[in-house]
Amino acid sequence: MGIFDKVTDLFKSKKDKEKKGESKLDLIAKKNKSILDDESESVPETKSESDSIDESESAPETKSESDSIDESESAPETKSESDSIDESESVPEIKSESDSIDESESATEIKSDAKIELDAKSQSLDKGLKKTKESFFGKLARTVAGRSKIDELALDEIEEVLISSDIGVDTTIRIISKLEERVEKEKYINTSELNSFLKEEISLLMQDSYDDIPKINEPYVIMIVGVNGVGKTTTIGKLAYQFKKEGKKVVLGAADTFRAAAVDQLVIWANRVGVDIVKQDMGSDPASVAFDTVQSAKASGADVVIIDTAGRLHNNVNLMRELTKIRSVMGKVIINAPHDVMLVLDASTGQNAIEQAKQFTSATDVDSIALTKLDGTAKGGVVIGISDQFQIPVRYIGVGEGLNDLQKFNKEEFVDSLFR
């Protein structure tokens, strides 16, 4: 073999070796690659991409989009739109539009009824004071007629008008004194200003009254006093009617046991109004009747007790003794009874009513006054004089024969009606 052949064989063997080496390396590489592939596949088995996807999908399974929708839908199930509508509709069910209309209509009806009652009271008062207004303002108009101002001569004539209207001397002097000060200060006062001045001064002189009796835990006791013939029994009957109309339980006590038929008259009123009455035989002790009445009223849970008393005025000593005894026995049953001693006066007697007020107020404590028969007299000015002179509130005035014609006195309404 030549050298050339040896060199060729050498390169060939070297090449074969290299090929064998390459193939061996390839085998190793392939083997390594296979191992790496196996390892790379084994890692994803622990946390493969698909597992990541599964986990990302599994999270939505815990709170998936559909679950979110379900939850968002489940919240409205607790307070859904329909429920909100139901709730918003439930409020009108409590106070719906129709209910509001009904309430407004009922309020209007109540207001309308109150207005009708007020108008009726005002008309009745105007009618009751008609004679007094015609007399008083007729005389006043004639006094100031043709005068451009009120001077000393006019003041004297106005004074005579006030006194003749039974306002009373003392009250008239007070009014004229104020009028003189006004004339002196302003130097001029016409007829229109005179009426405004008189209205203002008369209102200031009169005492405020009260509308309702105070609420107490025991029966409220009213003792009626006054001379015979002034309308005591009729006033008691009308008072009982008004209290019963207000929903109060009333008991009457017939303690005027000396006047013939006084008890019978009160029994007639009790039956007419539908209230209880306590009575004894004629000539019985008035204090005994008063005691039995108050005791019975307390036991039966009555709200108001009205006690009639005798109207004898033969002398103040006997009157004082009788009234004091009656007050004393009632106070043993109910502390502070009587709560109201009401003096009934006949307005048509004019100055005689003022004289009666003097006698009774000197004989006993008088808490209030009821003036009857205003509708039948032109002497209604006596209301002003009595309220001013005795500083006792006028609580009721009688302006007619009807049950509702005994009105609670309101000085503003009275003065407005007088000057209307």
CSV table of C-alpha atoms in Angstrom, one decimal, residues 31-354:
chain,number,residue,atom,x,y,z
A,31,LYS,CA,-31.0,11.2,25.3
A,32,ASN,CA,-30.5,14.4,27.1
A,33,LYS,CA,-33.2,16.1,25.1
A,34,SER,CA,-35.5,13.2,25.9
A,35,ILE,CA,-34.6,13.6,29.6
A,36,LEU,CA,-35.2,17.3,29.4
A,37,ASP,CA,-38.5,16.7,27.6
A,38,ASP,CA,-39.5,14.2,30.2
A,39,GLU,CA,-38.5,16.7,33.0
A,40,SER,CA,-40.3,19.6,31.2
A,41,GLU,CA,-43.4,17.4,31.0
A,42,SER,CA,-43.1,16.3,34.6
A,43,VAL,CA,-43.1,19.9,35.9
A,44,PRO,CA,-46.3,20.9,34.1
A,45,GLU,CA,-47.9,17.9,35.7
A,46,THR,CA,-47.3,19.6,39.0
A,47,LYS,CA,-48.5,23.0,37.7
A,48,SER,CA,-49.0,22.8,34.0
A,49,GLU,CA,-50.3,25.6,31.8
A,50,SER,CA,-53.6,23.7,31.6
A,51,ASP,CA,-53.6,23.5,35.4
A,52,SER,CA,-53.1,27.3,35.6
A,53,ILE,CA,-55.9,27.7,33.2
A,54,ASP,CA,-57.9,25.3,35.3
A,55,GLU,CA,-57.1,27.2,38.4
A,56,SER,CA,-58.0,30.5,36.8
A,57,GLU,CA,-61.2,28.8,35.7
A,58,SER,CA,-61.6,27.2,39.1
A,59,ALA,CA,-61.5,30.6,40.8
A,60,PRO,CA,-64.4,31.8,38.8
A,61,GLU,CA,-66.1,28.6,39.8
A,62,THR,CA,-65.8,29.9,43.4
A,63,LYS,CA,-66.8,33.3,42.2
A,64,SER,CA,-67.4,33.0,38.5
A,65,GLU,CA,-69.0,35.6,36.2
A,66,SER,CA,-72.2,33.7,36.3
A,67,ASP,CA,-72.0,33.5,40.1
A,68,SER,CA,-71.4,37.3,40.2
A,69,ILE,CA,-74.4,37.7,38.0
A,70,ASP,CA,-76.3,35.4,40.4
A,71,GLU,CA,-75.1,37.3,43.4
A,72,SER,CA,-76.0,40.6,41.8
A,73,GLU,CA,-79.3,39.1,41.0
A,74,SER,CA,-79.6,37.6,44.5
A,75,ALA,CA,-79.2,41.0,46.1
A,76,PRO,CA,-82.2,42.4,44.3
A,77,GLU,CA,-84.0,39.2,45.6
A,78,THR,CA,-83.4,40.6,49.1
A,79,LYS,CA,-84.3,44.1,47.9
A,80,SER,CA,-85.2,43.8,44.2
A,81,GLU,CA,-86.7,46.5,42.0
A,82,SER,CA,-90.1,45.0,42.4
A,83,ASP,CA,-89.6,45.0,46.2
A,84,SER,CA,-88.5,48.7,46.1
A,85,ILE,CA,-91.7,49.4,44.1
A,86,ASP,CA,-93.6,47.4,46.7
A,87,GLU,CA,-92.0,49.4,49.5
A,88,SER,CA,-92.6,52.7,47.8
A,89,GLU,CA,-96.2,51.6,47.3
A,90,SER,CA,-96.5,50.4,50.8
A,91,VAL,CA,-96.1,54.0,52.1
A,92,PRO,CA,-99.1,55.2,50.1
A,93,GLU,CA,-101.0,52.2,51.5
A,94,ILE,CA,-100.6,53.7,54.9
A,95,LYS,CA,-101.3,57.2,53.7
A,96,SER,CA,-102.4,57.0,50.1
A,97,GLU,CA,-103.6,59.9,47.9
A,98,SER,CA,-107.2,58.9,48.5
A,99,ASP,CA,-106.5,58.9,52.3
A,100,SER,CA,-104.9,62.3,52.1
A,101,ILE,CA,-108.0,63.5,50.2
A,102,ASP,CA,-110.2,61.9,52.8
A,103,GLU,CA,-108.2,63.5,55.6
A,104,SER,CA,-108.3,66.9,53.9
A,105,GLU,CA,-112.0,66.5,53.3
A,106,SER,CA,-112.6,65.5,56.9
A,107,ALA,CA,-110.5,68.4,58.1
A,108,THR,CA,-112.5,70.7,55.8
A,109,GLU,CA,-115.8,69.3,57.2
A,110,ILE,CA,-114.6,69.8,60.8
A,111,LYS,CA,-113.5,73.3,59.9
A,112,SER,CA,-116.7,73.9,58.1
A,113,ASP,CA,-118.8,72.7,61.1
A,114,ALA,CA,-116.7,74.8,63.5
A,115,LYS,CA,-117.3,77.8,61.2
A,116,ILE,CA,-121.0,77.2,61.1
A,117,GLU,CA,-121.1,76.9,64.9
A,118,LEU,CA,-119.1,80.1,65.3
A,119,ASP,CA,-121.3,81.9,62.8
A,120,ALA,CA,-124.4,80.7,64.6
A,121,LYS,CA,-122.9,81.9,68.0
A,122,SER,CA,-122.0,85.3,66.5
A,123,GLN,CA,-125.5,85.7,65.0
A,124,SER,CA,-127.1,84.7,68.3
A,125,LEU,CA,-124.9,87.2,70.2
A,126,ASP,CA,-125.7,90.0,67.7
A,127,LYS,CA,-129.4,89.3,68.1
A,128,GLY,CA,-129.2,89.1,71.9
A,129,LEU,CA,-127.4,92.5,72.0
A,130,LYS,CA,-129.6,94.2,69.5
A,131,LYS,CA,-131.7,96.2,72.0
A,132,THR,CA,-128.6,97.3,73.9
A,133,LYS,CA,-126.8,98.4,70.7
A,134,GLU,CA,-129.8,100.3,69.4
A,135,SER,CA,-130.2,102.1,72.8
A,136,PHE,CA,-126.6,102.8,73.4
A,137,PHE,CA,-125.5,103.9,69.9
A,138,GLY,CA,-128.8,105.7,69.3
A,139,LYS,CA,-128.2,107.9,72.3
A,140,LEU,CA,-124.5,108.3,71.4
A,141,ALA,CA,-125.3,109.2,67.8
A,142,ARG,CA,-127.7,111.9,68.9
A,143,THR,CA,-125.1,113.3,71.3
A,144,VAL,CA,-122.4,113.8,68.8
A,145,ALA,CA,-124.6,114.5,65.8
A,146,GLY,CA,-123.5,117.7,64.0
A,147,ARG,CA,-120.3,118.1,66.1
A,148,SER,CA,-117.0,118.5,64.4
A,149,LYS,CA,-115.1,117.7,67.6
A,150,ILE,CA,-115.6,116.4,71.1
A,151,ASP,CA,-115.6,119.3,73.6
A,152,GLU,CA,-116.4,119.6,77.3
A,153,LEU,CA,-120.1,119.8,76.6
A,154,ALA,CA,-120.0,116.7,74.5
A,155,LEU,CA,-118.1,114.9,77.2
A,156,ASP,CA,-120.8,115.6,79.7
A,157,GLU,CA,-123.5,114.3,77.4
A,158,ILE,CA,-121.5,111.2,76.6
A,159,GLU,CA,-121.2,110.6,80.4
A,160,GLU,CA,-125.0,110.7,80.7
A,161,VAL,CA,-125.3,108.2,77.8
A,162,LEU,CA,-122.9,105.7,79.5
A,163,ILE,CA,-124.7,106.0,82.9
A,164,SER,CA,-128.1,105.5,81.3
A,165,SER,CA,-126.9,102.4,79.5
A,166,ASP,CA,-126.3,100.8,83.0
A,167,ILE,CA,-122.6,100.6,82.6
A,168,GLY,CA,-122.5,102.0,86.1
A,169,VAL,CA,-121.3,105.3,87.6
A,170,ASP,CA,-117.8,104.2,88.7
A,171,THR,CA,-117.0,102.5,85.4
A,172,THR,CA,-118.4,105.6,83.5
A,173,ILE,CA,-116.2,107.9,85.4
A,174,ARG,CA,-113.1,105.8,84.5
A,175,ILE,CA,-114.1,105.9,80.8
A,176,ILE,CA,-114.8,109.6,80.7
A,177,SER,CA,-111.5,110.4,82.5
A,178,LYS,CA,-109.5,108.5,79.9
A,179,LEU,CA,-111.5,110.3,77.1
A,180,GLU,CA,-110.8,113.7,78.6
A,181,GLU,CA,-107.0,112.9,78.6
A,182,ARG,CA,-107.3,111.9,74.9
A,183,VAL,CA,-109.2,115.0,73.9
A,184,GLU,CA,-106.8,117.3,75.8
A,185,LYS,CA,-103.8,115.6,74.2
A,186,GLU,CA,-105.0,115.5,70.6
A,187,LYS,CA,-107.3,118.6,70.7
A,188,TYR,CA,-109.6,116.9,68.2
A,189,ILE,CA,-111.5,113.7,68.1
A,190,ASN,CA,-114.4,112.9,65.7
A,191,THR,CA,-117.2,110.4,65.9
A,192,SER,CA,-115.4,107.5,64.3
A,193,GLU,CA,-112.4,108.0,66.6
A,194,LEU,CA,-114.8,108.2,69.6
A,195,ASN,CA,-116.2,104.7,68.8
A,196,SER,CA,-112.7,103.3,68.4
A,197,PHE,CA,-111.7,104.8,71.7
A,198,LEU,CA,-114.8,103.5,73.6
A,199,LYS,CA,-114.3,100.0,72.1
A,200,GLU,CA,-110.7,100.0,73.2
A,201,GLU,CA,-111.3,101.3,76.7
A,202,ILE,CA,-114.3,99.0,77.4
A,203,SER,CA,-112.2,96.0,76.4
A,204,LEU,CA,-109.4,97.0,78.7
A,205,LEU,CA,-111.8,97.5,81.7
A,206,MET,CA,-113.5,94.0,81.3
A,207,GLN,CA,-112.0,90.9,82.9
A,208,ASP,CA,-110.8,88.0,80.8
A,209,SER,CA,-112.9,84.8,81.2
A,210,TYR,CA,-112.0,81.2,80.7
A,211,ASP,CA,-113.5,78.7,78.3
A,212,ASP,CA,-113.1,75.3,79.9
A,213,ILE,CA,-113.2,74.0,83.5
A,214,PRO,CA,-109.9,72.7,84.7
A,215,LYS,CA,-109.2,69.0,84.8
A,216,ILE,CA,-109.0,67.5,88.2
A,217,ASN,CA,-109.0,63.9,89.5
A,218,GLU,CA,-112.3,64.4,91.3
A,219,PRO,CA,-115.7,65.9,90.3
A,220,TYR,CA,-115.5,69.6,89.6
A,221,VAL,CA,-118.1,71.3,91.9
A,222,ILE,CA,-120.0,74.4,90.9
A,223,MET,CA,-122.2,76.1,93.5
A,224,ILE,CA,-124.9,78.3,92.0
A,225,VAL,CA,-126.0,81.4,94.0
A,226,GLY,CA,-128.4,84.2,93.2
A,227,VAL,CA,-131.8,85.7,94.2
A,228,ASN,CA,-135.0,84.0,93.1
A,229,GLY,CA,-136.3,84.9,89.7
A,230,VAL,CA,-132.9,85.6,88.0
A,231,GLY,CA,-132.9,82.3,86.1
A,232,LYS,CA,-130.8,80.1,88.3
A,233,THR,CA,-132.7,76.8,87.6
A,234,THR,CA,-132.7,77.5,83.8
A,235,THR,CA,-129.0,78.3,83.9
A,236,ILE,CA,-128.3,75.1,85.7
A,237,GLY,CA,-130.2,73.1,83.1
A,238,LYS,CA,-128.4,74.7,80.2
A,239,LEU,CA,-125.0,74.3,81.9
A,240,ALA,CA,-125.8,70.6,82.4
A,241,TYR,CA,-126.8,70.3,78.8
A,242,GLN,CA,-123.5,71.9,77.6
A,243,PHE,CA,-121.3,69.7,79.8
A,244,LYS,CA,-123.1,66.6,78.7
A,245,LYS,CA,-122.6,67.6,75.1
A,246,GLU,CA,-118.9,67.8,75.8
A,247,GLY,CA,-119.0,64.2,77.0
A,248,LYS,CA,-118.9,64.9,80.7
A,249,LYS,CA,-121.0,63.0,83.3
A,250,VAL,CA,-123.1,65.5,85.3
A,251,VAL,CA,-124.9,65.3,88.7
A,252,LEU,CA,-127.3,68.0,89.9
A,253,GLY,CA,-128.0,68.7,93.6
A,254,ALA,CA,-131.3,70.3,94.5
A,255,ALA,CA,-130.2,72.2,97.6
A,256,ASP,CA,-132.8,75.0,97.2
A,257,THR,CA,-135.2,73.2,99.6
A,258,PHE,CA,-137.1,76.3,100.8
A,259,ARG,CA,-138.7,77.7,97.6
A,260,ALA,CA,-141.9,76.0,96.5
A,261,ALA,CA,-141.5,73.9,93.3
A,262,ALA,CA,-137.7,74.6,93.1
A,263,VAL,CA,-136.8,70.9,93.4
A,264,ASP,CA,-139.6,69.9,90.9
A,265,GLN,CA,-138.3,72.4,88.4
A,266,LEU,CA,-134.7,71.0,88.7
A,267,VAL,CA,-136.0,67.5,88.3
A,268,ILE,CA,-137.7,68.5,85.0
A,269,TRP,CA,-134.5,69.9,83.7
A,270,ALA,CA,-132.5,66.8,84.8
A,271,ASN,CA,-135.0,64.6,82.9
A,272,ARG,CA,-134.9,66.8,79.9
A,273,VAL,CA,-131.1,66.9,79.6
A,274,GLY,CA,-130.7,63.3,80.8
A,275,VAL,CA,-128.5,63.7,83.9
A,276,ASP,CA,-128.7,62.4,87.5
A,277,ILE,CA,-130.1,64.5,90.3
A,278,VAL,CA,-129.9,64.1,94.1
A,279,LYS,CA,-132.8,65.6,96.1
A,280,GLN,CA,-134.6,65.4,99.4
A,281,ASP,CA,-138.0,66.5,100.7
A,282,MET,CA,-139.0,70.1,100.9
A,283,GLY,CA,-137.6,71.9,104.0
A,284,SER,CA,-134.6,69.5,104.3
A,285,ASP,CA,-131.3,70.9,105.3
A,286,PRO,CA,-129.6,72.3,102.1
A,287,ALA,CA,-126.2,71.3,103.4
A,288,SER,CA,-127.3,67.7,103.8
A,289,VAL,CA,-128.4,67.7,100.1
A,290,ALA,CA,-125.1,69.2,99.0
A,291,PHE,CA,-123.2,66.6,101.0
A,292,ASP,CA,-125.2,63.7,99.6
A,293,THR,CA,-124.8,65.0,96.0
A,294,VAL,CA,-121.0,65.4,96.2
A,295,GLN,CA,-120.6,62.0,97.8
A,296,SER,CA,-122.8,60.3,95.2
A,297,ALA,CA,-121.0,62.1,92.4
A,298,LYS,CA,-117.6,61.0,93.7
A,299,ALA,CA,-118.7,57.4,94.1
A,300,SER,CA,-120.1,57.3,90.5
A,301,GLY,CA,-117.1,58.9,88.9
A,302,ALA,CA,-118.9,62.0,87.8
A,303,ASP,CA,-117.0,64.9,86.1
A,304,VAL,CA,-119.2,67.8,87.1
A,305,VAL,CA,-121.5,68.6,90.1
A,306,ILE,CA,-123.8,71.6,90.0
A,307,ILE,CA,-125.4,72.5,93.3
A,308,ASP,CA,-128.5,74.8,93.4
A,309,THR,CA,-128.9,76.9,96.5
A,310,ALA,CA,-131.7,79.1,98.0
A,311,GLY,CA,-132.0,82.7,96.8
A,312,ARG,CA,-133.3,84.2,100.0
A,313,LEU,CA,-131.8,87.5,100.9
A,314,HIS,CA,-133.8,88.6,104.0
A,315,ASN,CA,-130.4,89.4,105.6
A,316,ASN,CA,-126.8,88.8,104.9
A,317,VAL,CA,-126.2,87.1,108.2
A,318,ASN,CA,-128.5,84.1,107.5
A,319,LEU,CA,-127.2,84.0,103.9
A,320,MET,CA,-123.6,83.9,105.0
A,321,ARG,CA,-124.3,81.1,107.5
A,322,GLU,CA,-126.2,78.9,105.0
A,323,LEU,CA,-123.6,79.3,102.2
A,324,THR,CA,-120.7,78.8,104.6
A,325,LYS,CA,-122.3,75.6,105.9
A,326,ILE,CA,-122.9,74.2,102.4
A,327,ARG,CA,-119.3,75.0,101.4
A,328,SER,CA,-118.0,73.4,104.6
A,329,VAL,CA,-119.8,70.0,104.2
A,330,MET,CA,-118.8,69.7,100.5
A,331,GLY,CA,-115.1,70.3,101.4
A,332,LYS,CA,-115.2,67.3,103.7
A,333,VAL,CA,-115.9,65.0,100.7
A,334,ILE,CA,-113.8,66.8,98.0
A,335,ILE,CA,-111.0,69.1,99.0
A,336,ASN,CA,-111.3,72.7,97.8
A,337,ALA,CA,-115.0,72.1,96.9
A,338,PRO,CA,-116.8,74.1,95.7
A,339,HIS,CA,-114.3,74.9,92.9
A,340,ASP,CA,-116.5,77.7,91.4
A,341,VAL,CA,-119.1,79.8,93.2
A,342,MET,CA,-121.1,81.2,90.3
A,343,LEU,CA,-123.4,84.2,90.8
A,344,VAL,CA,-126.4,84.4,88.5
A,345,LEU,CA,-127.7,87.9,87.7
A,346,ASP,CA,-130.6,89.1,85.6
A,347,ALA,CA,-129.2,91.7,83.1
A,348,SER,CA,-132.6,93.2,82.6
A,349,THR,CA,-132.6,94.5,86.1
A,350,GLY,CA,-129.7,96.9,85.3
A,351,GLN,CA,-128.4,98.7,88.4
A,352,ASN,CA,-130.3,96.3,90.6
A,353,ALA,CA,-128.0,93.5,89.3
A,354,ILE,CA,-125.0,95.5,90.4
